[in-house]
Short mmCIF file of C-alpha atoms in Angstrom, two decimals:
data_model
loop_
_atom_site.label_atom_id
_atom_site.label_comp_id
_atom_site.label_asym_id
_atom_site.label_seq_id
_atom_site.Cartn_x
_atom_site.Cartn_y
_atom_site.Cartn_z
CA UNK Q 1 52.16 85.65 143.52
CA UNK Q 2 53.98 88.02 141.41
CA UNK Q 3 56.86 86.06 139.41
CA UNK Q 4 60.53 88.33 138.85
CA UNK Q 5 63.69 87.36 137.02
CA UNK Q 6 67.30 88.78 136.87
CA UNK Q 7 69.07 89.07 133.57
CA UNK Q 8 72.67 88.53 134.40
CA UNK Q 9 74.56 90.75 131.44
CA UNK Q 10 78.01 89.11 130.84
CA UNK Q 11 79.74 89.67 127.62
CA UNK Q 12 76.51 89.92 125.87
CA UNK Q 13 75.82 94.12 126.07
CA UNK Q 14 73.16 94.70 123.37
CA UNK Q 15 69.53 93.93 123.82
CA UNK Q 16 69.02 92.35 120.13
CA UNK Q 17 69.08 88.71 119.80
CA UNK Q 18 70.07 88.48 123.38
CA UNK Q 19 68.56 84.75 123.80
CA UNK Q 20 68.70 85.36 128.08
CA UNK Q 21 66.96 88.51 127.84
CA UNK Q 22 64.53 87.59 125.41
CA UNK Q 23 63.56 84.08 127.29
CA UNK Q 24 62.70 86.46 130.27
CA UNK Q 25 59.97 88.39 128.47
CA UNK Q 26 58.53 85.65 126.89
CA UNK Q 27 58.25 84.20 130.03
CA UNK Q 28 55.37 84.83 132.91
CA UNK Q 29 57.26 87.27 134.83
CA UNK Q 30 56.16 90.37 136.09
CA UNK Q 31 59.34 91.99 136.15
CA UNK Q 32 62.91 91.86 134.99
CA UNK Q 33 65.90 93.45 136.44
CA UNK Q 34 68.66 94.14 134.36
CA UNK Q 35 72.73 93.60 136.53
CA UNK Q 36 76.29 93.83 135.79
CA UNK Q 37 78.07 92.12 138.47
CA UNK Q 38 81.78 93.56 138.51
CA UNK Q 39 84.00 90.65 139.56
CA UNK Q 40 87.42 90.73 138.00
CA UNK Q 41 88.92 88.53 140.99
CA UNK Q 42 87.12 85.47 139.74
CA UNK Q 43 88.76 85.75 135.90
CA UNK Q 44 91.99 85.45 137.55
CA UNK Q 45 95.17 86.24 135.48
CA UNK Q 46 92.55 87.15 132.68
CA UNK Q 47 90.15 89.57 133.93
CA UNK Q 48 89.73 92.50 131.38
CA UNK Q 49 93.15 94.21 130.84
CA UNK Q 50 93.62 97.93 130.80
CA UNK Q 51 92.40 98.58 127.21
CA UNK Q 52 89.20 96.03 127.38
CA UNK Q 53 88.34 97.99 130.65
CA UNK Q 54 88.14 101.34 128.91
CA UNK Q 55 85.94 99.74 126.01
CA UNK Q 56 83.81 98.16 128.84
CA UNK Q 57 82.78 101.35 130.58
CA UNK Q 58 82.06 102.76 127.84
CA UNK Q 59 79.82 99.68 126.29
CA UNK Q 60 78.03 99.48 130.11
CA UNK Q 61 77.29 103.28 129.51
CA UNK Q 62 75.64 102.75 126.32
CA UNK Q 63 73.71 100.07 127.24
CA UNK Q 64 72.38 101.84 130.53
CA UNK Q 65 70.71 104.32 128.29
CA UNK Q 66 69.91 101.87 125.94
CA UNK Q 67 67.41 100.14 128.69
CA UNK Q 68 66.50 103.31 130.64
CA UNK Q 69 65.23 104.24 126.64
CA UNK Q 70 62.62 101.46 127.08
CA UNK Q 71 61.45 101.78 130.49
CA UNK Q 72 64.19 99.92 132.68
CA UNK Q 73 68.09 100.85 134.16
CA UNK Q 74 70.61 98.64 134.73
CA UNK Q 75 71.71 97.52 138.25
CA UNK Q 76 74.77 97.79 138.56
CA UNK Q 77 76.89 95.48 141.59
CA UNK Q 78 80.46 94.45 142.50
CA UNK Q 79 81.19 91.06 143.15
CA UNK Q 80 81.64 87.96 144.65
CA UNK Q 81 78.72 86.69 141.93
CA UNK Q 82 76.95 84.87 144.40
CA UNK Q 83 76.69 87.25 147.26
CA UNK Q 84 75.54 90.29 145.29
CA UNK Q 85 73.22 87.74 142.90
CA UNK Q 86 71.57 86.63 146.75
CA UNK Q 87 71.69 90.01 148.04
CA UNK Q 88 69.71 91.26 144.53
CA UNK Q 89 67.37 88.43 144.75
CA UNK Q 90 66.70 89.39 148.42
CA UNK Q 91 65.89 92.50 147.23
CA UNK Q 92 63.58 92.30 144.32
CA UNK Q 93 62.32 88.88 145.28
CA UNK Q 94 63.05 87.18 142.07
CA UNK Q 95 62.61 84.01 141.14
CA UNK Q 96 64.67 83.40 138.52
CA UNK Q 97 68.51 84.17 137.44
CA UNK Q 98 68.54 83.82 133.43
CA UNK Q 99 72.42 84.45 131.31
CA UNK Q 100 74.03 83.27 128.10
CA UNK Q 101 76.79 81.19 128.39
CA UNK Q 102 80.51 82.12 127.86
CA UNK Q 103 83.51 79.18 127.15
CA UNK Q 104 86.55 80.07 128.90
CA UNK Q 105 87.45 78.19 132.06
CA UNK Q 106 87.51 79.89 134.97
CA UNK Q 107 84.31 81.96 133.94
CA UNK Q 108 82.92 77.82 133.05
CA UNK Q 109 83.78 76.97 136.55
CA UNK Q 110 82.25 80.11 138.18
CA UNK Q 111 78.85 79.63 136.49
CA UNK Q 112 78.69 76.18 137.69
CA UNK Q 113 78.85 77.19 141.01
CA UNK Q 114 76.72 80.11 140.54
CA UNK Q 115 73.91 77.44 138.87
CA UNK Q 116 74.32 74.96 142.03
CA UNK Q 117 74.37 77.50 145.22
CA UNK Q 118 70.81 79.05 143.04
CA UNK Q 119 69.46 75.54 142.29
CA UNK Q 120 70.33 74.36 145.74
CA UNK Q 121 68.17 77.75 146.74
CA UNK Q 122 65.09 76.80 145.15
CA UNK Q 123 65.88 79.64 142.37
CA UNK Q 124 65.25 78.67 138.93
CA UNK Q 125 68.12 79.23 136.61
CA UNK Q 126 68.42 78.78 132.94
CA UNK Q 127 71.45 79.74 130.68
CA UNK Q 128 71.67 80.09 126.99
CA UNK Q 129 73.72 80.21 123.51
CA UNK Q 130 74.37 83.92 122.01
CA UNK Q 131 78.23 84.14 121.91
CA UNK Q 132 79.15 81.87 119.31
CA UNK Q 133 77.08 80.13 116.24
CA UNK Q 134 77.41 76.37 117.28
CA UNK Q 135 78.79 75.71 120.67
CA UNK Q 136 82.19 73.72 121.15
CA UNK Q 137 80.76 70.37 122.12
CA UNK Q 138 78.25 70.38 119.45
CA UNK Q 139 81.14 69.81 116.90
CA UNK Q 140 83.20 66.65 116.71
CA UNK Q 141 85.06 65.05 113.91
CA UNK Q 142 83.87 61.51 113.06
CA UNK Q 143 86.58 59.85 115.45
CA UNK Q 144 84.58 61.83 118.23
CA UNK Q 145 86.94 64.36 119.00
CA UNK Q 146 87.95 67.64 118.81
CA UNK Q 147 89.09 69.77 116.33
CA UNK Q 148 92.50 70.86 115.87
CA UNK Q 149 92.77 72.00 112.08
CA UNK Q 150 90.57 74.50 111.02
CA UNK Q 151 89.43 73.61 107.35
CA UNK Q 152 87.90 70.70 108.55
CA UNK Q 153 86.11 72.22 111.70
CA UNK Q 154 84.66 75.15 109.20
CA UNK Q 155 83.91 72.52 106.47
CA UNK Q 156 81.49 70.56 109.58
CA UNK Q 157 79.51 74.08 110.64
CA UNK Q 158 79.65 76.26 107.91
CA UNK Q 159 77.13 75.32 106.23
CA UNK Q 160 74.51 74.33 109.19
CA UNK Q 161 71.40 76.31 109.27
CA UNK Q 162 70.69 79.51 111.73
CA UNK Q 163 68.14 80.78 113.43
CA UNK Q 164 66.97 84.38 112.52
CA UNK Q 165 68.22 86.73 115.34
CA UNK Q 166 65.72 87.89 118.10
CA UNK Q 167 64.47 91.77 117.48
CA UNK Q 168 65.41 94.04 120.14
CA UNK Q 169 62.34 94.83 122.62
CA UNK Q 170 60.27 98.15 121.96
CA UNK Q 171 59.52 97.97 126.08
CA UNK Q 172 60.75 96.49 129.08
CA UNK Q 173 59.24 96.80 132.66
CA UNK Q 174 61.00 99.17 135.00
CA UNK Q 175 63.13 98.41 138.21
CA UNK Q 176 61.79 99.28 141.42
CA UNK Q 177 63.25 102.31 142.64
CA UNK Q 178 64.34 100.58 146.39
CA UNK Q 179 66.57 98.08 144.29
CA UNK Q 180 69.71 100.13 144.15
CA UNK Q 181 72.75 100.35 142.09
CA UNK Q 182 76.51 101.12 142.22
CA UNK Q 183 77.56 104.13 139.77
CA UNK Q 184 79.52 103.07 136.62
CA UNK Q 185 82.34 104.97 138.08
CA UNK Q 186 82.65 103.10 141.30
CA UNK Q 187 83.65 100.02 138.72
CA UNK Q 188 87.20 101.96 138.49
CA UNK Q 189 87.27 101.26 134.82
CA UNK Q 190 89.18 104.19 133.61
CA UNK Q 191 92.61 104.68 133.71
CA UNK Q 192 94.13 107.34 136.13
CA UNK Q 193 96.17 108.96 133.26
CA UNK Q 194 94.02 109.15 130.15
CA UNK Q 195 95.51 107.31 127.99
CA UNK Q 196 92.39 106.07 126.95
CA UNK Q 197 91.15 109.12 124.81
CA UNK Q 198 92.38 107.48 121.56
CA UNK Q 199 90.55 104.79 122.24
CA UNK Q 200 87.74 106.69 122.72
CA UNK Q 201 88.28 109.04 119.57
CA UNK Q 202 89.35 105.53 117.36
CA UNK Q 203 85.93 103.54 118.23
CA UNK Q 204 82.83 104.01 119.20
CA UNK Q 205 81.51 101.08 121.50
CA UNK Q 206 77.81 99.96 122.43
CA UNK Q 207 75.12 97.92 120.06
CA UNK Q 208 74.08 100.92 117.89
CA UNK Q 209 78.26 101.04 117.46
CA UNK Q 210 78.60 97.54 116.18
CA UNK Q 211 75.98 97.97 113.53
CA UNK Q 212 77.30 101.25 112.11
CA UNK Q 213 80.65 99.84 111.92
CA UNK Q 214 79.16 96.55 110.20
CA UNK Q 215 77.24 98.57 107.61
CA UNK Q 216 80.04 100.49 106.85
CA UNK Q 217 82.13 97.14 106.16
CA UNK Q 218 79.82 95.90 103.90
CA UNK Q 219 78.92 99.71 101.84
CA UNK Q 220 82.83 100.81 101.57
CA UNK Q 221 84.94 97.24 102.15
CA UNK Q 222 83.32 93.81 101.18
CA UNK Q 223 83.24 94.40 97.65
CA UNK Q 224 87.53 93.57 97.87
CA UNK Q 225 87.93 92.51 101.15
CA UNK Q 226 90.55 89.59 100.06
CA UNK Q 227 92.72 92.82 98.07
CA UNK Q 228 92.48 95.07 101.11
CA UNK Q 229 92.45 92.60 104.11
CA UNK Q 230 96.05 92.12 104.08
CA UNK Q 231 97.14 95.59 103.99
CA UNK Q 232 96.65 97.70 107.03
CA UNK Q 233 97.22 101.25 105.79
CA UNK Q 234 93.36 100.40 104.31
CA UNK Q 235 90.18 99.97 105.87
CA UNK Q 236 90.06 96.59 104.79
CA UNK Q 237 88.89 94.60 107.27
CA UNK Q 238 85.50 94.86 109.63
CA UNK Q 239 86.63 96.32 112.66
CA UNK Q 240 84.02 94.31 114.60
CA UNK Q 241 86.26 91.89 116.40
CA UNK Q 242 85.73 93.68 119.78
CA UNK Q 243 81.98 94.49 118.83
CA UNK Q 244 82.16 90.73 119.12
CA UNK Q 245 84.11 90.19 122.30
CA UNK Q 246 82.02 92.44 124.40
CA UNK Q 247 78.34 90.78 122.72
CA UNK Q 248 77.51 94.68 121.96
CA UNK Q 249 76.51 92.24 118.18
CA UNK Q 250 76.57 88.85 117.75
CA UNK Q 251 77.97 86.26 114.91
CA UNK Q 252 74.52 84.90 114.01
CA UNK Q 253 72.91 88.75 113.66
CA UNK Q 254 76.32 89.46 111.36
CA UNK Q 255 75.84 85.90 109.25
CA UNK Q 256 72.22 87.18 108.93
CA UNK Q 257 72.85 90.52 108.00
CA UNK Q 258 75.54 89.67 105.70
CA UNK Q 259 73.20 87.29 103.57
CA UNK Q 260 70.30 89.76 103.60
CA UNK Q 261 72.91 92.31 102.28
CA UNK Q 262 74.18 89.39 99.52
CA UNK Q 263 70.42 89.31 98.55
CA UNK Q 264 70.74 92.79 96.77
CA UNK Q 265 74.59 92.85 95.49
CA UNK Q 266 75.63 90.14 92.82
CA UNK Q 267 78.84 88.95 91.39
CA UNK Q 268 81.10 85.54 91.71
CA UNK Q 269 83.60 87.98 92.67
CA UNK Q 270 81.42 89.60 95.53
CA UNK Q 271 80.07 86.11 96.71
CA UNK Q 272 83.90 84.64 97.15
CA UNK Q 273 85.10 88.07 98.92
CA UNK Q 274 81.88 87.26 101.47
CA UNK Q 275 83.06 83.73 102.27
CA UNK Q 276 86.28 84.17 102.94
CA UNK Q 277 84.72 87.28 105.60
CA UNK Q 278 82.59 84.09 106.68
CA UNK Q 279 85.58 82.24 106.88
CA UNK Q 280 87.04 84.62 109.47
CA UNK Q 281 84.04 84.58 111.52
CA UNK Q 282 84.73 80.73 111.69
CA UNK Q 283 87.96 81.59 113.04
CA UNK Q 284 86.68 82.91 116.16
CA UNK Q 285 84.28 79.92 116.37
CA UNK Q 286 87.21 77.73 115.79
CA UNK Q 287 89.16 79.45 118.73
CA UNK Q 288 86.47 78.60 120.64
CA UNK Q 289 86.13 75.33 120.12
CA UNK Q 290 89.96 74.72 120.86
CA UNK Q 291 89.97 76.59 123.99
CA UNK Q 292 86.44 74.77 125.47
CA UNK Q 293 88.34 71.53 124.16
CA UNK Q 294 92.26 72.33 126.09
CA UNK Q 295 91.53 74.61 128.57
CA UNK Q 296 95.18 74.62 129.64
CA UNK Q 297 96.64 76.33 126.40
CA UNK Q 298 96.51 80.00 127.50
CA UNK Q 299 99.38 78.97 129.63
CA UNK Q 300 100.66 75.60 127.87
CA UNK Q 301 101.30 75.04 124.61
CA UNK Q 302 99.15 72.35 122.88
CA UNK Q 303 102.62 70.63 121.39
CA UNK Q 304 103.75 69.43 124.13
CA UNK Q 305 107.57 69.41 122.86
CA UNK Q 306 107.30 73.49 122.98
CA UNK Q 307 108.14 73.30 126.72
CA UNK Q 308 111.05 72.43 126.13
CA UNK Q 309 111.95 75.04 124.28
CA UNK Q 310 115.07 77.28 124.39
CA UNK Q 311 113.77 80.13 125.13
CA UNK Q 312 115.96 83.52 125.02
CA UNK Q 313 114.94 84.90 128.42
CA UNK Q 314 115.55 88.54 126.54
CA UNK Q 315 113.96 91.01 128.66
CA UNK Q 316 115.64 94.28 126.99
CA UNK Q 317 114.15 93.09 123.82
CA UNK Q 318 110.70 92.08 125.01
CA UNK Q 319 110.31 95.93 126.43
CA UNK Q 320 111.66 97.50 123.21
CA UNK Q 321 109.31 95.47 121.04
CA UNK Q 322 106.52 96.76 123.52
CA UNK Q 323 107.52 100.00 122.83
CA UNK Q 324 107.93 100.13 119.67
CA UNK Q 325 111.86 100.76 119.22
CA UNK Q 326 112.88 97.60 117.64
CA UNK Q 327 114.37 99.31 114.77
CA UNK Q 328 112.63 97.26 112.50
CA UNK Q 329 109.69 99.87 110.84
CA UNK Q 330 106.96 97.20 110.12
CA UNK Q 331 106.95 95.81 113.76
CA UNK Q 332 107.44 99.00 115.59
CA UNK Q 333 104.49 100.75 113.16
CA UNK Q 334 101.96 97.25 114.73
CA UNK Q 335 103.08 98.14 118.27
CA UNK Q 336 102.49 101.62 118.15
CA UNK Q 337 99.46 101.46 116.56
CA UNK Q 338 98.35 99.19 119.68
CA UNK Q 339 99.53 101.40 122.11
CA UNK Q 340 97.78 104.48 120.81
CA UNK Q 341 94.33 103.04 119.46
CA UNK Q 342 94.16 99.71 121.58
CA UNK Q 343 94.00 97.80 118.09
CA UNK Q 344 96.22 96.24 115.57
CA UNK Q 345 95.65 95.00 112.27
CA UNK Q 346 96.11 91.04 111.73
CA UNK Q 347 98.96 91.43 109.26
CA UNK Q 348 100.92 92.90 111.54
CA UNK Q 349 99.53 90.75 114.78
CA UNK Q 350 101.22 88.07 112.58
CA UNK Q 351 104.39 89.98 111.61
CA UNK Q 352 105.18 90.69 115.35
CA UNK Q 353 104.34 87.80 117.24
CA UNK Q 354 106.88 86.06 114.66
CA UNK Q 355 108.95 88.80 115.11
CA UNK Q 356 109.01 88.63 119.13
CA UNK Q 357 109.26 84.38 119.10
CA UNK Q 358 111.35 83.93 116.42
CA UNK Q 359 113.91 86.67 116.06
CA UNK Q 360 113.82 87.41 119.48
CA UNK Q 361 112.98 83.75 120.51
CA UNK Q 362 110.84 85.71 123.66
CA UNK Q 363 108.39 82.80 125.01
CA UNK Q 364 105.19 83.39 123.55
CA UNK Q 365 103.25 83.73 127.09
CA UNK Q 366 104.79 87.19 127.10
CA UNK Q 367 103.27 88.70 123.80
CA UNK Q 368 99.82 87.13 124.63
CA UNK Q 369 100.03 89.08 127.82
CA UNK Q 370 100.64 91.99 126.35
CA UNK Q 371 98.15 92.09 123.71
CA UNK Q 372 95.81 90.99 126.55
CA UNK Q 373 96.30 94.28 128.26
CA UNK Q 374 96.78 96.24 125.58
CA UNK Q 375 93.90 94.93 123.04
CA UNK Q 376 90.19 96.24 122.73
CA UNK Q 377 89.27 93.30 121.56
CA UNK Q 378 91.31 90.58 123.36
CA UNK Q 379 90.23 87.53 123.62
CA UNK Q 380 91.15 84.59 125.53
CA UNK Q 381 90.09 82.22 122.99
CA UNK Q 382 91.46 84.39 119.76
CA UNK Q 383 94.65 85.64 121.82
CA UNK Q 384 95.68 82.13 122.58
CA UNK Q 385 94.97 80.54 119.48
CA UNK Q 386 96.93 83.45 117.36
CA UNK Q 387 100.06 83.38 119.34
CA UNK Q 388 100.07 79.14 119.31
CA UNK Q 389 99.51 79.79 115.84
CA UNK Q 390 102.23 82.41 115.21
CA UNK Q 391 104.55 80.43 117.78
CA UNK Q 392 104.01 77.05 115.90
CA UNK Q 393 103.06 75.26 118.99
CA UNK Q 394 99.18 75.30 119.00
CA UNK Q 395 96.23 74.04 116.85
CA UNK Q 396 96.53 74.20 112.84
CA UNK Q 397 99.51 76.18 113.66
CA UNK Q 398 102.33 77.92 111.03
CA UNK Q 399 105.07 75.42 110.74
CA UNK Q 400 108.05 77.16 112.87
CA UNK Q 401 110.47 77.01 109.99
CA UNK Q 402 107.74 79.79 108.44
CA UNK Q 403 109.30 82.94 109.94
CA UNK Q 404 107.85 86.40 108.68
CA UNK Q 405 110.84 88.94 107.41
CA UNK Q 406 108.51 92.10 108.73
CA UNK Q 407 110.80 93.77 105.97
CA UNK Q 408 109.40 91.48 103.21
CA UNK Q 409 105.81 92.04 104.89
CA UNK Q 410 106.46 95.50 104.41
CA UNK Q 411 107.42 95.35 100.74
CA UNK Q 412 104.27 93.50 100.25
CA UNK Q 413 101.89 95.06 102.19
CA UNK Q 414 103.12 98.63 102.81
CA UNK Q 415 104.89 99.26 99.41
CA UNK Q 416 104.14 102.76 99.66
CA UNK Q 417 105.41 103.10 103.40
CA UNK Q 418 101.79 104.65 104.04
CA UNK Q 419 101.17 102.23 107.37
CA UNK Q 420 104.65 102.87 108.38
CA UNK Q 421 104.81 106.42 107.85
CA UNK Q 422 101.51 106.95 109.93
CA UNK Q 423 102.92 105.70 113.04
CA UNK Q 424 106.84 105.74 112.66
CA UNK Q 425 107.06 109.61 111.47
CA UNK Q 426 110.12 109.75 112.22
CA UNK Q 427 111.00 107.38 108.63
CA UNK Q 428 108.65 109.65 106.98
CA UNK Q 429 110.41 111.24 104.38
CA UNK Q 430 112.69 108.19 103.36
CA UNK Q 431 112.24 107.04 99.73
CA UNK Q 432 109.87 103.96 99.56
CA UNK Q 433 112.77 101.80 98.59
CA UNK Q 434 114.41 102.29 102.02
CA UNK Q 435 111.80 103.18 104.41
CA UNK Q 436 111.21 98.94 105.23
CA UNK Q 437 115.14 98.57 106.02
CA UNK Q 438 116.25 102.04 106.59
CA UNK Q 439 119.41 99.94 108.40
CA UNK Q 440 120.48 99.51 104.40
CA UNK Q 441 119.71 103.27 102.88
CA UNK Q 442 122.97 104.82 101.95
CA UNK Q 443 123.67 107.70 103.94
CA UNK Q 444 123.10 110.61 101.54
CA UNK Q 445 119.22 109.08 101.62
CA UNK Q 446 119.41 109.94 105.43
CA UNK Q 447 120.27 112.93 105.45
CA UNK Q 448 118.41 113.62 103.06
CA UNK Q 449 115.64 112.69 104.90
CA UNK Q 450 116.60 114.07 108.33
CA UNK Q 451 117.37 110.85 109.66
CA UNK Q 452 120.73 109.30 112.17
CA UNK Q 453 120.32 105.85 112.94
CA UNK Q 454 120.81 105.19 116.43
CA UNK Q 455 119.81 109.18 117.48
CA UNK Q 456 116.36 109.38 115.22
CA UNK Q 457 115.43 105.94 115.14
CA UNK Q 458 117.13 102.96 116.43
CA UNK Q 459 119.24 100.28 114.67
CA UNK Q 460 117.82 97.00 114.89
CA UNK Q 461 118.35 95.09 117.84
CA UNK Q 462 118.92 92.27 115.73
CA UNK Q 463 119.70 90.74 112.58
CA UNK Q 464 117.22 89.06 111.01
CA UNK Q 465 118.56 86.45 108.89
CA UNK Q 466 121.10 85.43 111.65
CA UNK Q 467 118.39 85.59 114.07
CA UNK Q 468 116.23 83.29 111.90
CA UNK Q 469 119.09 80.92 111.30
CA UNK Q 470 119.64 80.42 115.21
CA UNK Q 471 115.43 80.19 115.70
CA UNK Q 472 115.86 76.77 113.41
CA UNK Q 473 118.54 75.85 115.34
CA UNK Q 474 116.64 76.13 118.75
CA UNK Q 475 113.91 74.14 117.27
CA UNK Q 476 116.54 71.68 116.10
CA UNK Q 477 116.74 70.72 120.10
CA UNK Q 478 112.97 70.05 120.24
CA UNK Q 479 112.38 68.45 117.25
CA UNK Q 480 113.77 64.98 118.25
CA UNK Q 481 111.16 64.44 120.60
CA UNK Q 482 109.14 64.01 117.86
#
């Protein structure tokens, strides 16, 4: 009797080192189907936003030529899960449902399920690791707990060995012609209006994408990635973080890479530039690892006392920091640079969320919901765990009392204005010295450079140091449940 196994394809769109995939050829089975089961309903408030859903359709295309390359196609279905994984198994007669696991909790809870109605139905199922290096409950401090400062978590995995990554296939058996498929399109992924086509110009998704953009990190940025990181008019930084999110490359194949690539390129210097890129990487892992461990933080803060919190309620300020009209050049340059690319550098992720929580003491649910919609690469794990961070309520967290001045960021890490001047043109030809707090130029600077407050660009809509002052003071309330 002939043996047949689906490949459920999750977050995990590349065929190298793709554990699920390659546990199904190395198995007995005569056949493998490749499916994408469409079913936002069961993410709930966190199903793909509008900018993950552009990178998706374009990362399902790839890989659909990707596999119809080697011999297969993937099957494309909408959801429920179950129903279209039991209509697909009545259809091909498989045997077997294999996937790699994901950590968040309502996709957790649906792949339970999933496992018991296919175990219950005689259908053998098996699941494995590809999204992370270490999984979150294989990491514990020696009290038996989790994690909640990162130095220590990276100081317990970092140096742990990994396995080589799994080469790509050179074949893979085709799918029957009567098993049918939806069309990408029918998945609605695009937007109506195209904003999308900067997205599309900025990145380019899929597997063969990821790799690209990792070899050009390590030929044109490595060598002073802790000088450039920080400032993002440079190519600094990888780029890879939604190569990551969407599995189109995965953590162990860039840890790998990255040492093979250390193998031919010497130099203390290089070495301590590569682990604090490592470090990063831990980041995500450590993200992880909180989010497995308090599955309630994308909507609760993980100090408690936060709840409490005197929150402004300031709705006219919330939409002009969305758009990009704060007045204040450093925080209106990050949110435009998310709205046109889907992307924003992690200076400035930093600088604003401050900016939103602290100056504009907005609750810090609202800026995670916005980056989720707005972000290529969001992330439940790395968007909760960078606004707790930013807000001061979550795990290894800034103290609140350490509130960014986005002008000071800009002194430090624009001193040129070149970020700024990119995506607030309308500052462009203000003298460096101003363009940070054009609020404070004398006015023969502003006409000089073309520019009325309030007509060209707005005034701020608020002061920052009195702002700051009555951000302490609103902690002051919380603190004494301490």
């Amino acid at each position: 009797m002939k043996q047949r196994a689906i490949v459920w394809f999750r977050r995990d769109l590349r065929l190298a080192d793709n554990p699920a995939l390659s546990a199904a050829l190395n198995s007995d089975f005569d056949a493998i189907v490749p499916v994408f089961i469409h079913a936002p309903d069961e993410l709930g408030a966190w199903a793909p936003g509008g900018a993950q859903r552009v990178w998706l359709h374009l990362s399902l295309e790839r890989l659909s030529a990707q596999l119809e390359a080697l011999g297969s196609r993937l099957v494309i279905r909408h959801g429920p899960t179950r129903e279209a994984l039991d209509t697909l198994i009545e259809e091909s007669g498989a045997t077997a449902v294999y996937w790699n696991r994901l950590y968040d909790p309502l996709t957790i809870a649906r792949d339970k399920n999933v496992k018991k109605h296919l175990d219950d139905s005689g259908i053998e199922t098996a699941s494995f690791q590809a999204h992370l290096l270490h999984e979150p409950w294989t990491v514990e401090t020696k009290q038996g707990g989790p994690y909640k400062v990162f130095t220590p978590f990276w100081k317990a995995i970092k140096d742990r060995n990994l396995d080589a990554p799994m080469a790509a296939p050179d074949a893979l058996p085709e799918v029957w012609s009567r098993i049918g498929t939806e069309t990408l399109a029918s998945l609605d992924l695009l937007p109506r209006l195209d904003w999308g086509r900067r997205i599309r110009q900025t990145w380019t998704s899929g597997e063969d994408g990821a790799h690209e953009r990792l070899e050009q990190f390590l030929d044109n940025a490595i060598d002073n990635y802790d000088n450039d990181r920080d400032r993002p008019a440079r190519h600094g930084t990888s780029y890879l973080s939604p190569h990551l999110h969407w599995g189109e490359i995965g953590p162990r194949q860039i840890m790998h890479r990255l040492e093979e690539w250390l193998d031919t390129h010497s130099g203390k210097a290089l070495q301590d530039h590569a682990a604090s890129f490592r470090s990063e990487i831990g980041w995500r892992e450590f993200a992880h690892h909180v989010l497995y461990h308090f599955p309630e933080t994308p909507e609760k803060p993980l100090d408690p006392r936060f709840e409490a919190f005197p929150w402004s309620g300031d709705d006219e300020g919330l939409k002009r920091w969305q758009q990009g009209q704060t007045g204040i050049p450093m925080v209106d340059a990050g949110m435009r640079e998310l709205w046109a690319t889907g992307y924003m550098h992690n200076r400035l992720r930093m600088t604003v969320a401050s900016f939103l929580t602290k100056n504009l003491r907005v609750a810090w649910q609202h800026g995670e919901r916005w980056f989720w919609d707005t972000l290529v690469d969001a992330d439940l794990a790395n968007n909760t765990l960078g606004w707790q961070w930013a807000t001061g309520c979550g795990a290894d967290a800034a103290p609140f009392f350490r509130i960014f001045n986005p002008a000071r960021q800009g002194e430090r890490f624009d001193s040129d204005g070149e970020y700024v001047r990119r995506w607030v043109p309308e500052l462009a030809k203000l003298e460096n010295r101003h363009i940070h707090e054009p609020w404070k130029a004398p006015a023969k600077a502003l006409k000089v450079a073309g520019i009325t407050l309030g007509d060209d660009y707005p005034q701020p809509i608020v002061d920052l140091k009195a702002s700051r002052r009555e951000a302490l003071e609103a902690f002051d309330q919380i603190k004494q449940s301490d």
